[in-house]
Coordinates of C-alpha atoms in Angstrom, one line a residue:
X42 CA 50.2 303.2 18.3
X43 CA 53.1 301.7 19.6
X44 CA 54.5 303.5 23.1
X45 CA 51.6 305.1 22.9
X46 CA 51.8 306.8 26.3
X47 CA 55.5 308.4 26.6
X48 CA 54.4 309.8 23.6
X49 CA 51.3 311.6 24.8
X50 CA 53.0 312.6 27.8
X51 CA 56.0 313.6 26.3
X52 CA 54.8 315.6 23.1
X53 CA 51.1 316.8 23.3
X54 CA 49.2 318.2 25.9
X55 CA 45.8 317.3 24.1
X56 CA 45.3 314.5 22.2
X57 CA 42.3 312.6 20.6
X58 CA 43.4 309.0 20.5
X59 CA 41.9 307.0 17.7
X60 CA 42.4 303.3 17.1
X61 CA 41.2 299.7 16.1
X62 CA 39.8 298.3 13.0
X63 CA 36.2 300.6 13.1
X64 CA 38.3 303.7 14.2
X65 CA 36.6 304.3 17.5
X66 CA 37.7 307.0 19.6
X67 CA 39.2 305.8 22.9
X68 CA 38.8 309.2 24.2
X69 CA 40.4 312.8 24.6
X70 CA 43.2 312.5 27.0
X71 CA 44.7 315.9 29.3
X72 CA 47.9 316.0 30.0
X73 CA 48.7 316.2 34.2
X74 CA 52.3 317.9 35.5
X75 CA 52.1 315.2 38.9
X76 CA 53.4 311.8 38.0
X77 CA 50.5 310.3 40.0
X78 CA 48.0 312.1 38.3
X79 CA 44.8 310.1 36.3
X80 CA 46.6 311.2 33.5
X81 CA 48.8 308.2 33.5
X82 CA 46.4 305.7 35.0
X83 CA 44.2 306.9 31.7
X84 CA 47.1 306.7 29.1
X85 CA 48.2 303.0 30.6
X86 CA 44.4 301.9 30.1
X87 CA 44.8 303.4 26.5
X88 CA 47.8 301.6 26.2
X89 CA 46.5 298.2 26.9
X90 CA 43.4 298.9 24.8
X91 CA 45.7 299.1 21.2
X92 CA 49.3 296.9 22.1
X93 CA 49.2 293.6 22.9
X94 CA 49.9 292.6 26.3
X95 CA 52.9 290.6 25.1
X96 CA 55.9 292.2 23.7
X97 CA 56.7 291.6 20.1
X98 CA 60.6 289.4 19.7
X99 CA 62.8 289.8 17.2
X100 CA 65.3 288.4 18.9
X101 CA 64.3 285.6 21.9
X102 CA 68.2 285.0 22.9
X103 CA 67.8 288.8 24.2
X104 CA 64.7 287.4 27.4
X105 CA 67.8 285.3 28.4
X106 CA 70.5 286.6 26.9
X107 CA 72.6 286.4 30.3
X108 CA 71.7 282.5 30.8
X109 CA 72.9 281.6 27.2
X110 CA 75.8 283.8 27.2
X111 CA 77.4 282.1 29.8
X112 CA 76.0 278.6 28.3
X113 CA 79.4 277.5 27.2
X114 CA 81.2 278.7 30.0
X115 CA 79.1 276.3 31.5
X116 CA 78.9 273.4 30.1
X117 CA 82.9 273.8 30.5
X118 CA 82.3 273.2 33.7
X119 CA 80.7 270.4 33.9
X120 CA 82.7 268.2 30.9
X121 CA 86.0 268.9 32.5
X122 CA 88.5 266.1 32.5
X123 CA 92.2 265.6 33.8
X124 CA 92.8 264.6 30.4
X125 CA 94.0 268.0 28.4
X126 CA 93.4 266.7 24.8
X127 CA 90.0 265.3 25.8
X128 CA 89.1 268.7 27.0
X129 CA 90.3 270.2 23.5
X130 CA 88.2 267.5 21.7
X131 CA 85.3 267.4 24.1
X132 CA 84.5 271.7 23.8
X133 CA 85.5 271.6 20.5
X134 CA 82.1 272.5 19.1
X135 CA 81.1 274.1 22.0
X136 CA 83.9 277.1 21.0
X137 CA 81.8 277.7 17.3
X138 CA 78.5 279.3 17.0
X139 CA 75.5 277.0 16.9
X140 CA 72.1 277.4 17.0
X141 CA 71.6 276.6 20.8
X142 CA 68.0 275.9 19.6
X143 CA 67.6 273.1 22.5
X144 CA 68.8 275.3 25.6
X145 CA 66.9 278.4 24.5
X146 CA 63.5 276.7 24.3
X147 CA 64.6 275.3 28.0
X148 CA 65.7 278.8 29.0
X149 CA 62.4 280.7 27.8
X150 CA 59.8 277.9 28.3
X151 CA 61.2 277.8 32.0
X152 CA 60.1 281.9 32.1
X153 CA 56.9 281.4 30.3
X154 CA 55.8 278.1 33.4
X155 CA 56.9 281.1 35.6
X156 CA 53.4 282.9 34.8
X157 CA 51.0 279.7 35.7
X158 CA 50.0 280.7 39.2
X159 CA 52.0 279.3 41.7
X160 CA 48.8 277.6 43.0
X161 CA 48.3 275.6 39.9
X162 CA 52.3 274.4 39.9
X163 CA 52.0 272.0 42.9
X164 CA 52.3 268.6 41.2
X165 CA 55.4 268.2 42.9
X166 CA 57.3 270.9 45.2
X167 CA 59.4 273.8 43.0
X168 CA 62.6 273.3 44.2
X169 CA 64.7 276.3 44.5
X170 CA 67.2 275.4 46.9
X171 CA 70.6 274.7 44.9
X172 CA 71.2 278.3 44.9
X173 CA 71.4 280.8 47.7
X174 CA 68.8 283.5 47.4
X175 CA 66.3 281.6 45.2
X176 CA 62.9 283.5 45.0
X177 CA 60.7 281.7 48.2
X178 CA 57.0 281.0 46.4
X179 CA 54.5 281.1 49.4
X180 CA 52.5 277.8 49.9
X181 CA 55.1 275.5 48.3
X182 CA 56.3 272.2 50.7
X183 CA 60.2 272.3 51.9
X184 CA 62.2 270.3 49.2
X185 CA 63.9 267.2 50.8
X186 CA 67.5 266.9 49.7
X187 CA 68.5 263.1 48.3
X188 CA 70.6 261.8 50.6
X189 CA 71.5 264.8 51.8
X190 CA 73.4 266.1 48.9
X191 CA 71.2 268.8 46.5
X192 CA 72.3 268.8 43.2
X193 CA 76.3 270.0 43.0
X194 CA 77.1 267.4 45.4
X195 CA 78.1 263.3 44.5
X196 CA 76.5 261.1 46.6
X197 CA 79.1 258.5 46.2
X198 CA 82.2 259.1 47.1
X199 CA 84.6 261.2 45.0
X200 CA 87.3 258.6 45.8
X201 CA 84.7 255.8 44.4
X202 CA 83.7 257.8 42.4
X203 CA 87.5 258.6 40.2
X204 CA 89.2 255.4 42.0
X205 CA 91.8 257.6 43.2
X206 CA 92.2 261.0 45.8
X207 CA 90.3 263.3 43.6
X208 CA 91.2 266.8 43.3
X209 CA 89.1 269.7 42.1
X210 CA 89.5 269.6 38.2
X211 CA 88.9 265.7 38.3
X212 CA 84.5 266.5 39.5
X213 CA 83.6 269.8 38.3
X214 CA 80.5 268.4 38.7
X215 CA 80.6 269.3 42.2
X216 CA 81.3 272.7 41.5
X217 CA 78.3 275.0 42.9
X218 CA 76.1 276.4 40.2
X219 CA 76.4 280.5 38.8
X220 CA 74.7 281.9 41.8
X221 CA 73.1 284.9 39.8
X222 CA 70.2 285.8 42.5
X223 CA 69.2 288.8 41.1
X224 CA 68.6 287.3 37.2
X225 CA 67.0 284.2 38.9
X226 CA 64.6 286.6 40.7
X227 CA 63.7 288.3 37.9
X228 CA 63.2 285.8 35.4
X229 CA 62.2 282.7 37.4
X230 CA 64.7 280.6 35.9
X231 CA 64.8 277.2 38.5
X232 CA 68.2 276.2 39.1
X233 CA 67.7 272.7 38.2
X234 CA 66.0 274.2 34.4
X235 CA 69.4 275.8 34.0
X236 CA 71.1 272.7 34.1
X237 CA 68.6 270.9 32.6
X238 CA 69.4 273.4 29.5
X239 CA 73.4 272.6 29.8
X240 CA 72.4 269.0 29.5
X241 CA 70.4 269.0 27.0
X242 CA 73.3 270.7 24.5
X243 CA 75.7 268.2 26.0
X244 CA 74.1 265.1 24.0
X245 CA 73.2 267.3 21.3
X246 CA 76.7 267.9 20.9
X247 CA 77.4 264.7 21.9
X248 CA 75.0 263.3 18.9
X249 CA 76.8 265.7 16.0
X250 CA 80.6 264.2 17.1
X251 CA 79.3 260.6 16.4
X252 CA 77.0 261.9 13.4
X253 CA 79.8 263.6 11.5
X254 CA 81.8 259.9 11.9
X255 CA 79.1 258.2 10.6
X256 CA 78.0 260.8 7.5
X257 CA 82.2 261.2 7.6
X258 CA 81.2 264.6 7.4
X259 CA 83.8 267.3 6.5
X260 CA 82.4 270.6 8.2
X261 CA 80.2 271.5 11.1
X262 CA 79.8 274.8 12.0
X263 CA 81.7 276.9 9.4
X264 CA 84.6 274.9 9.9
X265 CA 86.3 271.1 10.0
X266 CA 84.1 268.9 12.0
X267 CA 85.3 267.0 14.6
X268 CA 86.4 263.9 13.0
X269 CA 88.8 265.9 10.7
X270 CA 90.2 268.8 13.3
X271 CA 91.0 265.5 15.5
X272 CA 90.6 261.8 14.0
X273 CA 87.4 259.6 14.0
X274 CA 88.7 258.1 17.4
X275 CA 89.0 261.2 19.1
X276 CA 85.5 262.3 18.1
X277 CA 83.5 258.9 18.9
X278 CA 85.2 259.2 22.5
X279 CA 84.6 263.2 22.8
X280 CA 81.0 262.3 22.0
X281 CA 80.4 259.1 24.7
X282 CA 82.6 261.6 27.2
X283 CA 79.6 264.2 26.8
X284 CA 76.8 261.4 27.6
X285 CA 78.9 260.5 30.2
X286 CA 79.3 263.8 31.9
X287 CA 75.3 264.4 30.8
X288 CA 74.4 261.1 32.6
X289 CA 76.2 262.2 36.2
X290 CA 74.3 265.9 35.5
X291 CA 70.9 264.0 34.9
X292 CA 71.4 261.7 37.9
X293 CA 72.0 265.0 40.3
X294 CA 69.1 266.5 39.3
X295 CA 67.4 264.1 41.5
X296 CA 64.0 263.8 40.2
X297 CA 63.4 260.3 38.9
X298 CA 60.7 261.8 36.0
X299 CA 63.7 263.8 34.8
X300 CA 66.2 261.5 34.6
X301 CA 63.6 259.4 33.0
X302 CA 62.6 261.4 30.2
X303 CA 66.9 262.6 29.2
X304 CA 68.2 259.2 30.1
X305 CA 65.5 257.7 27.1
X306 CA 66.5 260.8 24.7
X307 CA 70.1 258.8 24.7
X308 CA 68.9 256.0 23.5
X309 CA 66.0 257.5 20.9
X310 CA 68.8 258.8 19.4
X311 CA 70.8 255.5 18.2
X312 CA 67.7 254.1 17.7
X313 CA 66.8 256.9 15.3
X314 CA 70.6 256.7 13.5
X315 CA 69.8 252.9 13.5
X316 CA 66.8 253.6 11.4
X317 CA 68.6 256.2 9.3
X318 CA 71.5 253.4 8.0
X319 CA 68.8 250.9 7.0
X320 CA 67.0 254.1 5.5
X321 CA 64.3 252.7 4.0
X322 CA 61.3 250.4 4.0
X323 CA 61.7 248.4 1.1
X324 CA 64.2 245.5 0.3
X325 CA 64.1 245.6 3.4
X326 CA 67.4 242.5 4.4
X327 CA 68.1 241.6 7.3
X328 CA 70.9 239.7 6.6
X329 CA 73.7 241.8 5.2
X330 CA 74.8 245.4 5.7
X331 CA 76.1 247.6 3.0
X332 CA 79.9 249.3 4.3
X333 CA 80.3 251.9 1.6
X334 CA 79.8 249.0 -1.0
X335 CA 81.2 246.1 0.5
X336 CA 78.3 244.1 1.5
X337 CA 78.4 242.0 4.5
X338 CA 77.0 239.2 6.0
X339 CA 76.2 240.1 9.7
X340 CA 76.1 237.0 12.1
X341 CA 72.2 234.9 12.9
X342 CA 70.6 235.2 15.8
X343 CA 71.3 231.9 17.9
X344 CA 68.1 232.1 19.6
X345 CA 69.1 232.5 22.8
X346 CA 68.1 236.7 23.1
X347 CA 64.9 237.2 21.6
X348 CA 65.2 239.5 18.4
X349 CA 62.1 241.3 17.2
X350 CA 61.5 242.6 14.0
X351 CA 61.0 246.0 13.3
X352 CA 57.7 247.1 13.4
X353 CA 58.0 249.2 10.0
X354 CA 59.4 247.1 8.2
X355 CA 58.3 245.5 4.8
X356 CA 59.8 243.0 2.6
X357 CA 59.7 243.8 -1.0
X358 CA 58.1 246.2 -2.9
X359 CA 56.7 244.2 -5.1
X360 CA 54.2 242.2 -2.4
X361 CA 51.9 245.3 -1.7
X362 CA 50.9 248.3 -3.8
X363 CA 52.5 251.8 -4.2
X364 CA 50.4 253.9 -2.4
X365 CA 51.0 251.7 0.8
X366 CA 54.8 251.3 0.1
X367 CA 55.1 255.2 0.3
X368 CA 52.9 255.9 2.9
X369 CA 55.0 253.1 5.1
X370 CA 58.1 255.0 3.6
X371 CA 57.1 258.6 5.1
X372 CA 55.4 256.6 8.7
X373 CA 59.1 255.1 8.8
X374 CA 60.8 258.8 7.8
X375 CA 58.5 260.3 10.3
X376 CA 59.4 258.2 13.0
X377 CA 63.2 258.0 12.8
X378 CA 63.0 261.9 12.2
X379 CA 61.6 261.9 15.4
X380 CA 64.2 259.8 17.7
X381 CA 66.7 261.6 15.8
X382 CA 65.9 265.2 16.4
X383 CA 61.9 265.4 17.6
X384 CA 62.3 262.9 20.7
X385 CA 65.2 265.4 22.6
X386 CA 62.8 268.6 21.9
X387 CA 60.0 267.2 23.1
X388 CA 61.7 265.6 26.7
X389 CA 63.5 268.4 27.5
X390 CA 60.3 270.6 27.2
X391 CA 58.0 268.3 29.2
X392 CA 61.5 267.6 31.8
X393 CA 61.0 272.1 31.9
X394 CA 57.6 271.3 32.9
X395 CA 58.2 269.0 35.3
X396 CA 60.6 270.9 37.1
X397 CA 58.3 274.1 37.3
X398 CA 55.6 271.9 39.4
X399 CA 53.6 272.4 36.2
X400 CA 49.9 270.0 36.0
X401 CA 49.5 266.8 33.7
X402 CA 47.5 269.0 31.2
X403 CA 50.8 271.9 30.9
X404 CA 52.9 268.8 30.9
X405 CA 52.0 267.0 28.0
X406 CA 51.3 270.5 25.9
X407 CA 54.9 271.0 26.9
X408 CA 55.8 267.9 25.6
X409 CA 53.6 267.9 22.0
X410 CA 55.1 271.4 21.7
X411 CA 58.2 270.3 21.9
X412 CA 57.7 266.7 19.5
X413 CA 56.0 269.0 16.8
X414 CA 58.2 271.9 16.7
X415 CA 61.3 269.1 16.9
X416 CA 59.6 267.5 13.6
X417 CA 59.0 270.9 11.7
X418 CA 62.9 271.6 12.3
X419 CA 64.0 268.8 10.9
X420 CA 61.8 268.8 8.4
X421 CA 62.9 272.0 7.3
X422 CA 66.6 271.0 7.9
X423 CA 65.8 268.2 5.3
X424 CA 64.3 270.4 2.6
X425 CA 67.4 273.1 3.2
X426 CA 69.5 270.2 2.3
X427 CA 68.4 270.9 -1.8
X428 CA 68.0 274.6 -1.1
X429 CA 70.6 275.9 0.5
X430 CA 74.1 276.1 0.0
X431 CA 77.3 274.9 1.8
X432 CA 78.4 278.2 3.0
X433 CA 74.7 278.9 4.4
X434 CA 74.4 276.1 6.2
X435 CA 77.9 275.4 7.6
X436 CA 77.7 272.0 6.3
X437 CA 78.0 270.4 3.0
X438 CA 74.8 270.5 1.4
X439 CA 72.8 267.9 -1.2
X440 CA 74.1 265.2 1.0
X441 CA 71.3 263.2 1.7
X442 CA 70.9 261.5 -1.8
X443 CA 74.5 261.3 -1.7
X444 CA 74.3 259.2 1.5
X445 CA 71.4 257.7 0.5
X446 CA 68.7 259.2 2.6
X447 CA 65.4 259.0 1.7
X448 CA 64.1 262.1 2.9
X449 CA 60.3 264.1 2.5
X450 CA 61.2 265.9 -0.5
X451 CA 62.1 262.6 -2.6
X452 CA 59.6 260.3 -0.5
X453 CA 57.1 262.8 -2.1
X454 CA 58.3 262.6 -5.8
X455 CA 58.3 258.9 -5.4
X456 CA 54.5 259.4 -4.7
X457 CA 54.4 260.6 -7.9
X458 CA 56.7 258.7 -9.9
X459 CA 56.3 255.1 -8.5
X460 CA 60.3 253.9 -10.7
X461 CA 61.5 256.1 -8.2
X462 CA 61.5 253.4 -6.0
X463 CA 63.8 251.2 -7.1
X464 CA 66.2 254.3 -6.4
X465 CA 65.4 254.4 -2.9
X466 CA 65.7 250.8 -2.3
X467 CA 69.4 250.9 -3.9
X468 CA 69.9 254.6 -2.0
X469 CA 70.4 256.1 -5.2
X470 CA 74.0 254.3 -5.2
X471 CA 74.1 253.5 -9.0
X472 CA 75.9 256.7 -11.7
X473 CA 73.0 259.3 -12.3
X474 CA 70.7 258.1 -9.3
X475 CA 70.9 261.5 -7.4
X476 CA 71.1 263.6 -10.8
X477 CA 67.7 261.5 -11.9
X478 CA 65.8 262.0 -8.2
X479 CA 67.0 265.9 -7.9
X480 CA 64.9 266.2 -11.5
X481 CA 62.0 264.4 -9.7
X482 CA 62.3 267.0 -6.6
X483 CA 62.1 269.8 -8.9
X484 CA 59.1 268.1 -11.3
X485 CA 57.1 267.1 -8.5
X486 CA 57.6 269.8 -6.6
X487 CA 58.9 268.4 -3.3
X488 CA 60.7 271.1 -2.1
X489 CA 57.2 272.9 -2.0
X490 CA 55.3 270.0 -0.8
X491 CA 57.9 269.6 2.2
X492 CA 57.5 273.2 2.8
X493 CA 53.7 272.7 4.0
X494 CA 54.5 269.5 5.8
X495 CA 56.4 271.4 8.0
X496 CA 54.2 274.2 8.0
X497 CA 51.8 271.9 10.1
X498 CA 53.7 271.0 12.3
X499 CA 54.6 274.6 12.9
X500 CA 50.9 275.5 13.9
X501 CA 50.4 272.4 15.7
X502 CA 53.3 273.8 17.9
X503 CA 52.1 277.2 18.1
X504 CA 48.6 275.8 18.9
X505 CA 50.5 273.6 22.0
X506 CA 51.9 277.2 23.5
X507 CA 48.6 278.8 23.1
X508 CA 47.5 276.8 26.3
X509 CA 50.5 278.8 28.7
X510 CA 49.1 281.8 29.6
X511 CA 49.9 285.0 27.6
X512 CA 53.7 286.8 28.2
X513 CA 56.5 288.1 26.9
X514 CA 58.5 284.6 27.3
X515 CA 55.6 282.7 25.1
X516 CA 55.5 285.5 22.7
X517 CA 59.6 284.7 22.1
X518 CA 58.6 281.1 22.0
X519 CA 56.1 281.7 19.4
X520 CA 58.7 283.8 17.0
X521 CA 61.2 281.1 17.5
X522 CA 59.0 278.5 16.6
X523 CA 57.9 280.6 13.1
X524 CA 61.7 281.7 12.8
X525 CA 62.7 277.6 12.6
X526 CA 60.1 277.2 9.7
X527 CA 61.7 280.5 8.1
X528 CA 65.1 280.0 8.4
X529 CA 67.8 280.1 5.8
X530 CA 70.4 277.6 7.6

């Protein structure tokens, strides 16, 4: 049934059309010479009547394929220092190909706001007025510029600002954004979501530079990560230049909710690593740290700053029973999975949101869209990491147990196996720890039992976008979101 018209028009000049599940007939359609003809007005109704009103996506890059095209060029842009080698280090993993899942669930969630009546985006005024030629939506209040500088403009300074007489290269920040009228027109795109998707990559980016220090990773992205193209130095300062650069680019976009929402994804992430190097729930000390097997004593708190413990935490397995020891384990690996990867997804969707002028209720759909879909990828990343290969993923693969990550496939074996806990608590750093908990993975079948965790969280998502209403833009979010629980790498 598909094209259903240009080919009636095209090929026959009668034509019983029959569709749906009973078979009905929709009717018997002539064929008209005039273009204007009922004809056409009768094959459009037809057409409606057997496709759905959304197109079908097999590829969602191609609804902005001009936006993320010229993402790297950029975010170029915007990290640009007088330094030449931090340049080199700073876009080094902007130059491979990556999954730029973050800025194209920005990108197409900014189109798919776009079809909320304008009347219903009013919570605060849509502000189109960074770039020339912006479409003008009828009914909207002026936008007042902050202290009379929009968004490409400092409103320090530049000689405060670089402590010397700044020239060009030293604030590309103040460079004016790709004009690109004509693709802003059509697809809706707000200036300020355009950013907000450059941003977003920047401490993603900024995240896997300080990451592949601390895993002392060897690849990333098909070829030697950061810390090895450069040194570990070089990385860990590439990585805070990028939140630096993202913190100026979140402070211009002038809305306090905004800056908000990124400026806490910054921290959610170390809070999330910091959960990731304890790792676990049980033996749980809070007096030494572990420095690839040198165990250290850290310093006492004096008393002076208050120091809370961790709300997850719990002593020894042996003072409470199994069942509540694993279910802390996966409340624990659920939680640091999302500051890690969840807590970025899930602000920069409800930051989209915010922008468009979108209500409370789009907002926080936005937002749990964005949490749940963040937790099935990671989820999914987690199981790949005893599925896939190293070639496939562009990283090495079976790492987890080898760093000692407890992750859902093992967390559910343990469930099973209760001696696989005393693994976990020693992150499986004694000979034949990660040969014995891969056997559990495969006899408990955790890979499986992963599979449908993320699975939920999948329909969860999709249920969160059912609330936009129905177009093409929500029809590529809703084949991204199954293509992340599908994918290979």
């Amino acid at each position: 049934m598909k094209n259903l018209g240009s080919r009636l028009a095209s090929r026959i000049s009668k034509a019983s059309v029959r569709t749906g599940k009973n078979g009905r007939t929709i009717g018997l359609i002539q064929q008209r010479q005039a273009s204007n003809s009922p004809f056409n007005a009768a094959v459009e109704a037809a057409e409606k009547m057997v496709q759905p009103t959304s197109k079908s996506f097999n590829d969602p890059f191609s609804i902005v394929s001009h936006e993320m095209s010229n993402l790297a060029k950029l975010i170029a842009s915007l990290i640009g220092s007088g330094h030449p080698m931090l340049n080199r280090v700073s876009s080094y993993y902007f130059e491979a190909e990556g999954k730029n899942v973050r800025p194209l669930i920005v990108l197409i969630l900014a189109k798919a706001l776009l079809k909320i009546p304008v009347s219903e985006r009013n919570r605060i005024p849509i502000d189109s007025s960074d770039v020339l030629d912006q479409p003008v939506y009828p009914g909207t209040p002026q936008q007042t510029v902050v202290a009379g500088n929009s968004v490409n403009k400092s409103i320090s300074p530049l000689r405060v600002l670089h402590g010397i007489n700044p020239r060009v290269i030293l604030d590309p920040l103040s460079k004016p954004m790709d004009r690109l009228p004509e693709l802003d027109a059509a697809n809706g795109i707000l200036p300020k979501q355009r950013r907000l998707a450059e941003i977003v990559e920047m401490i993603h980016t900024a995240s896997l530079l300080h990451d592949d220090v601390i895993d002392l990773s060897d690849a990333r992205r098909g070829r030697p990560s950061g810390n090895i193209a450069f040194t570990n130095k070089m990385a860990v300062l590439a990585g805070d230049f990028l939140l630096g650069r993202a913190s100026v680019a979140i402070a211009r976009l002038r809305n306090p909710e905004v800056i908000e929402l990124l400026s806490t994804t910054i921290a959610n992430l170390v809070e999330g690593e910091f959960m990731q190097l304890k790792n676990t729930v049980i033996n749980s000390d809070e007096l030494t740290v572990n420095n690839d097997g040198d165990v250290k004593t850290i310093p006492q708190p004096t008393g002076k700053v208050p120091v809370k413990q961790h709300e997850y935490s719990v002593t020894t397995p042996q003072e409470v029973d199994h069942e509540t020891n694993v279910d802390a384990a996966f409340e624990y690996y659920l939680h640091k999975t999302y500051l890690k990867t969840a807590s970025l997804m899930s602000k920069l969707s409800r930051a989209a949101a915010v922008l468009s002028g979108a209500q409370e209720g789009v907002i926080e759909n936005c937002y749990e869209y964005g949490r749940n879909l963040g937790l099935c990828f990671q989820i999914v990343d987690d199981m790949l990491d005893y599925t896939s290969s190293d070639a496939s993923i562009g990283k090495p693969s079976q790492a987890d147990l080898k760093l000692g990550l407890a992750t859902a496939p093992i967390l559910f074996a343990w469930r099973e196996e209760p001696q696989l806990g005393a693994l976990i608590g020693r992150k499986f750093s004694e000979p034949g720890d990660v040969e014995i908990a891969r056997e559990a993975v495969r006899k408990y079948n955790g890979v499986e039992k992963t599979r449908e965790m993320a699975h939920k969280y999948c329909s969860q998502a999709l249920d969160n976008l059912r609330t936009l209403p129905e177009s093409d833009a929500r029809s590529a979010l809703e084949f991204l979101t199954n293509s992340i629980l599908t994918r290979t790498k």
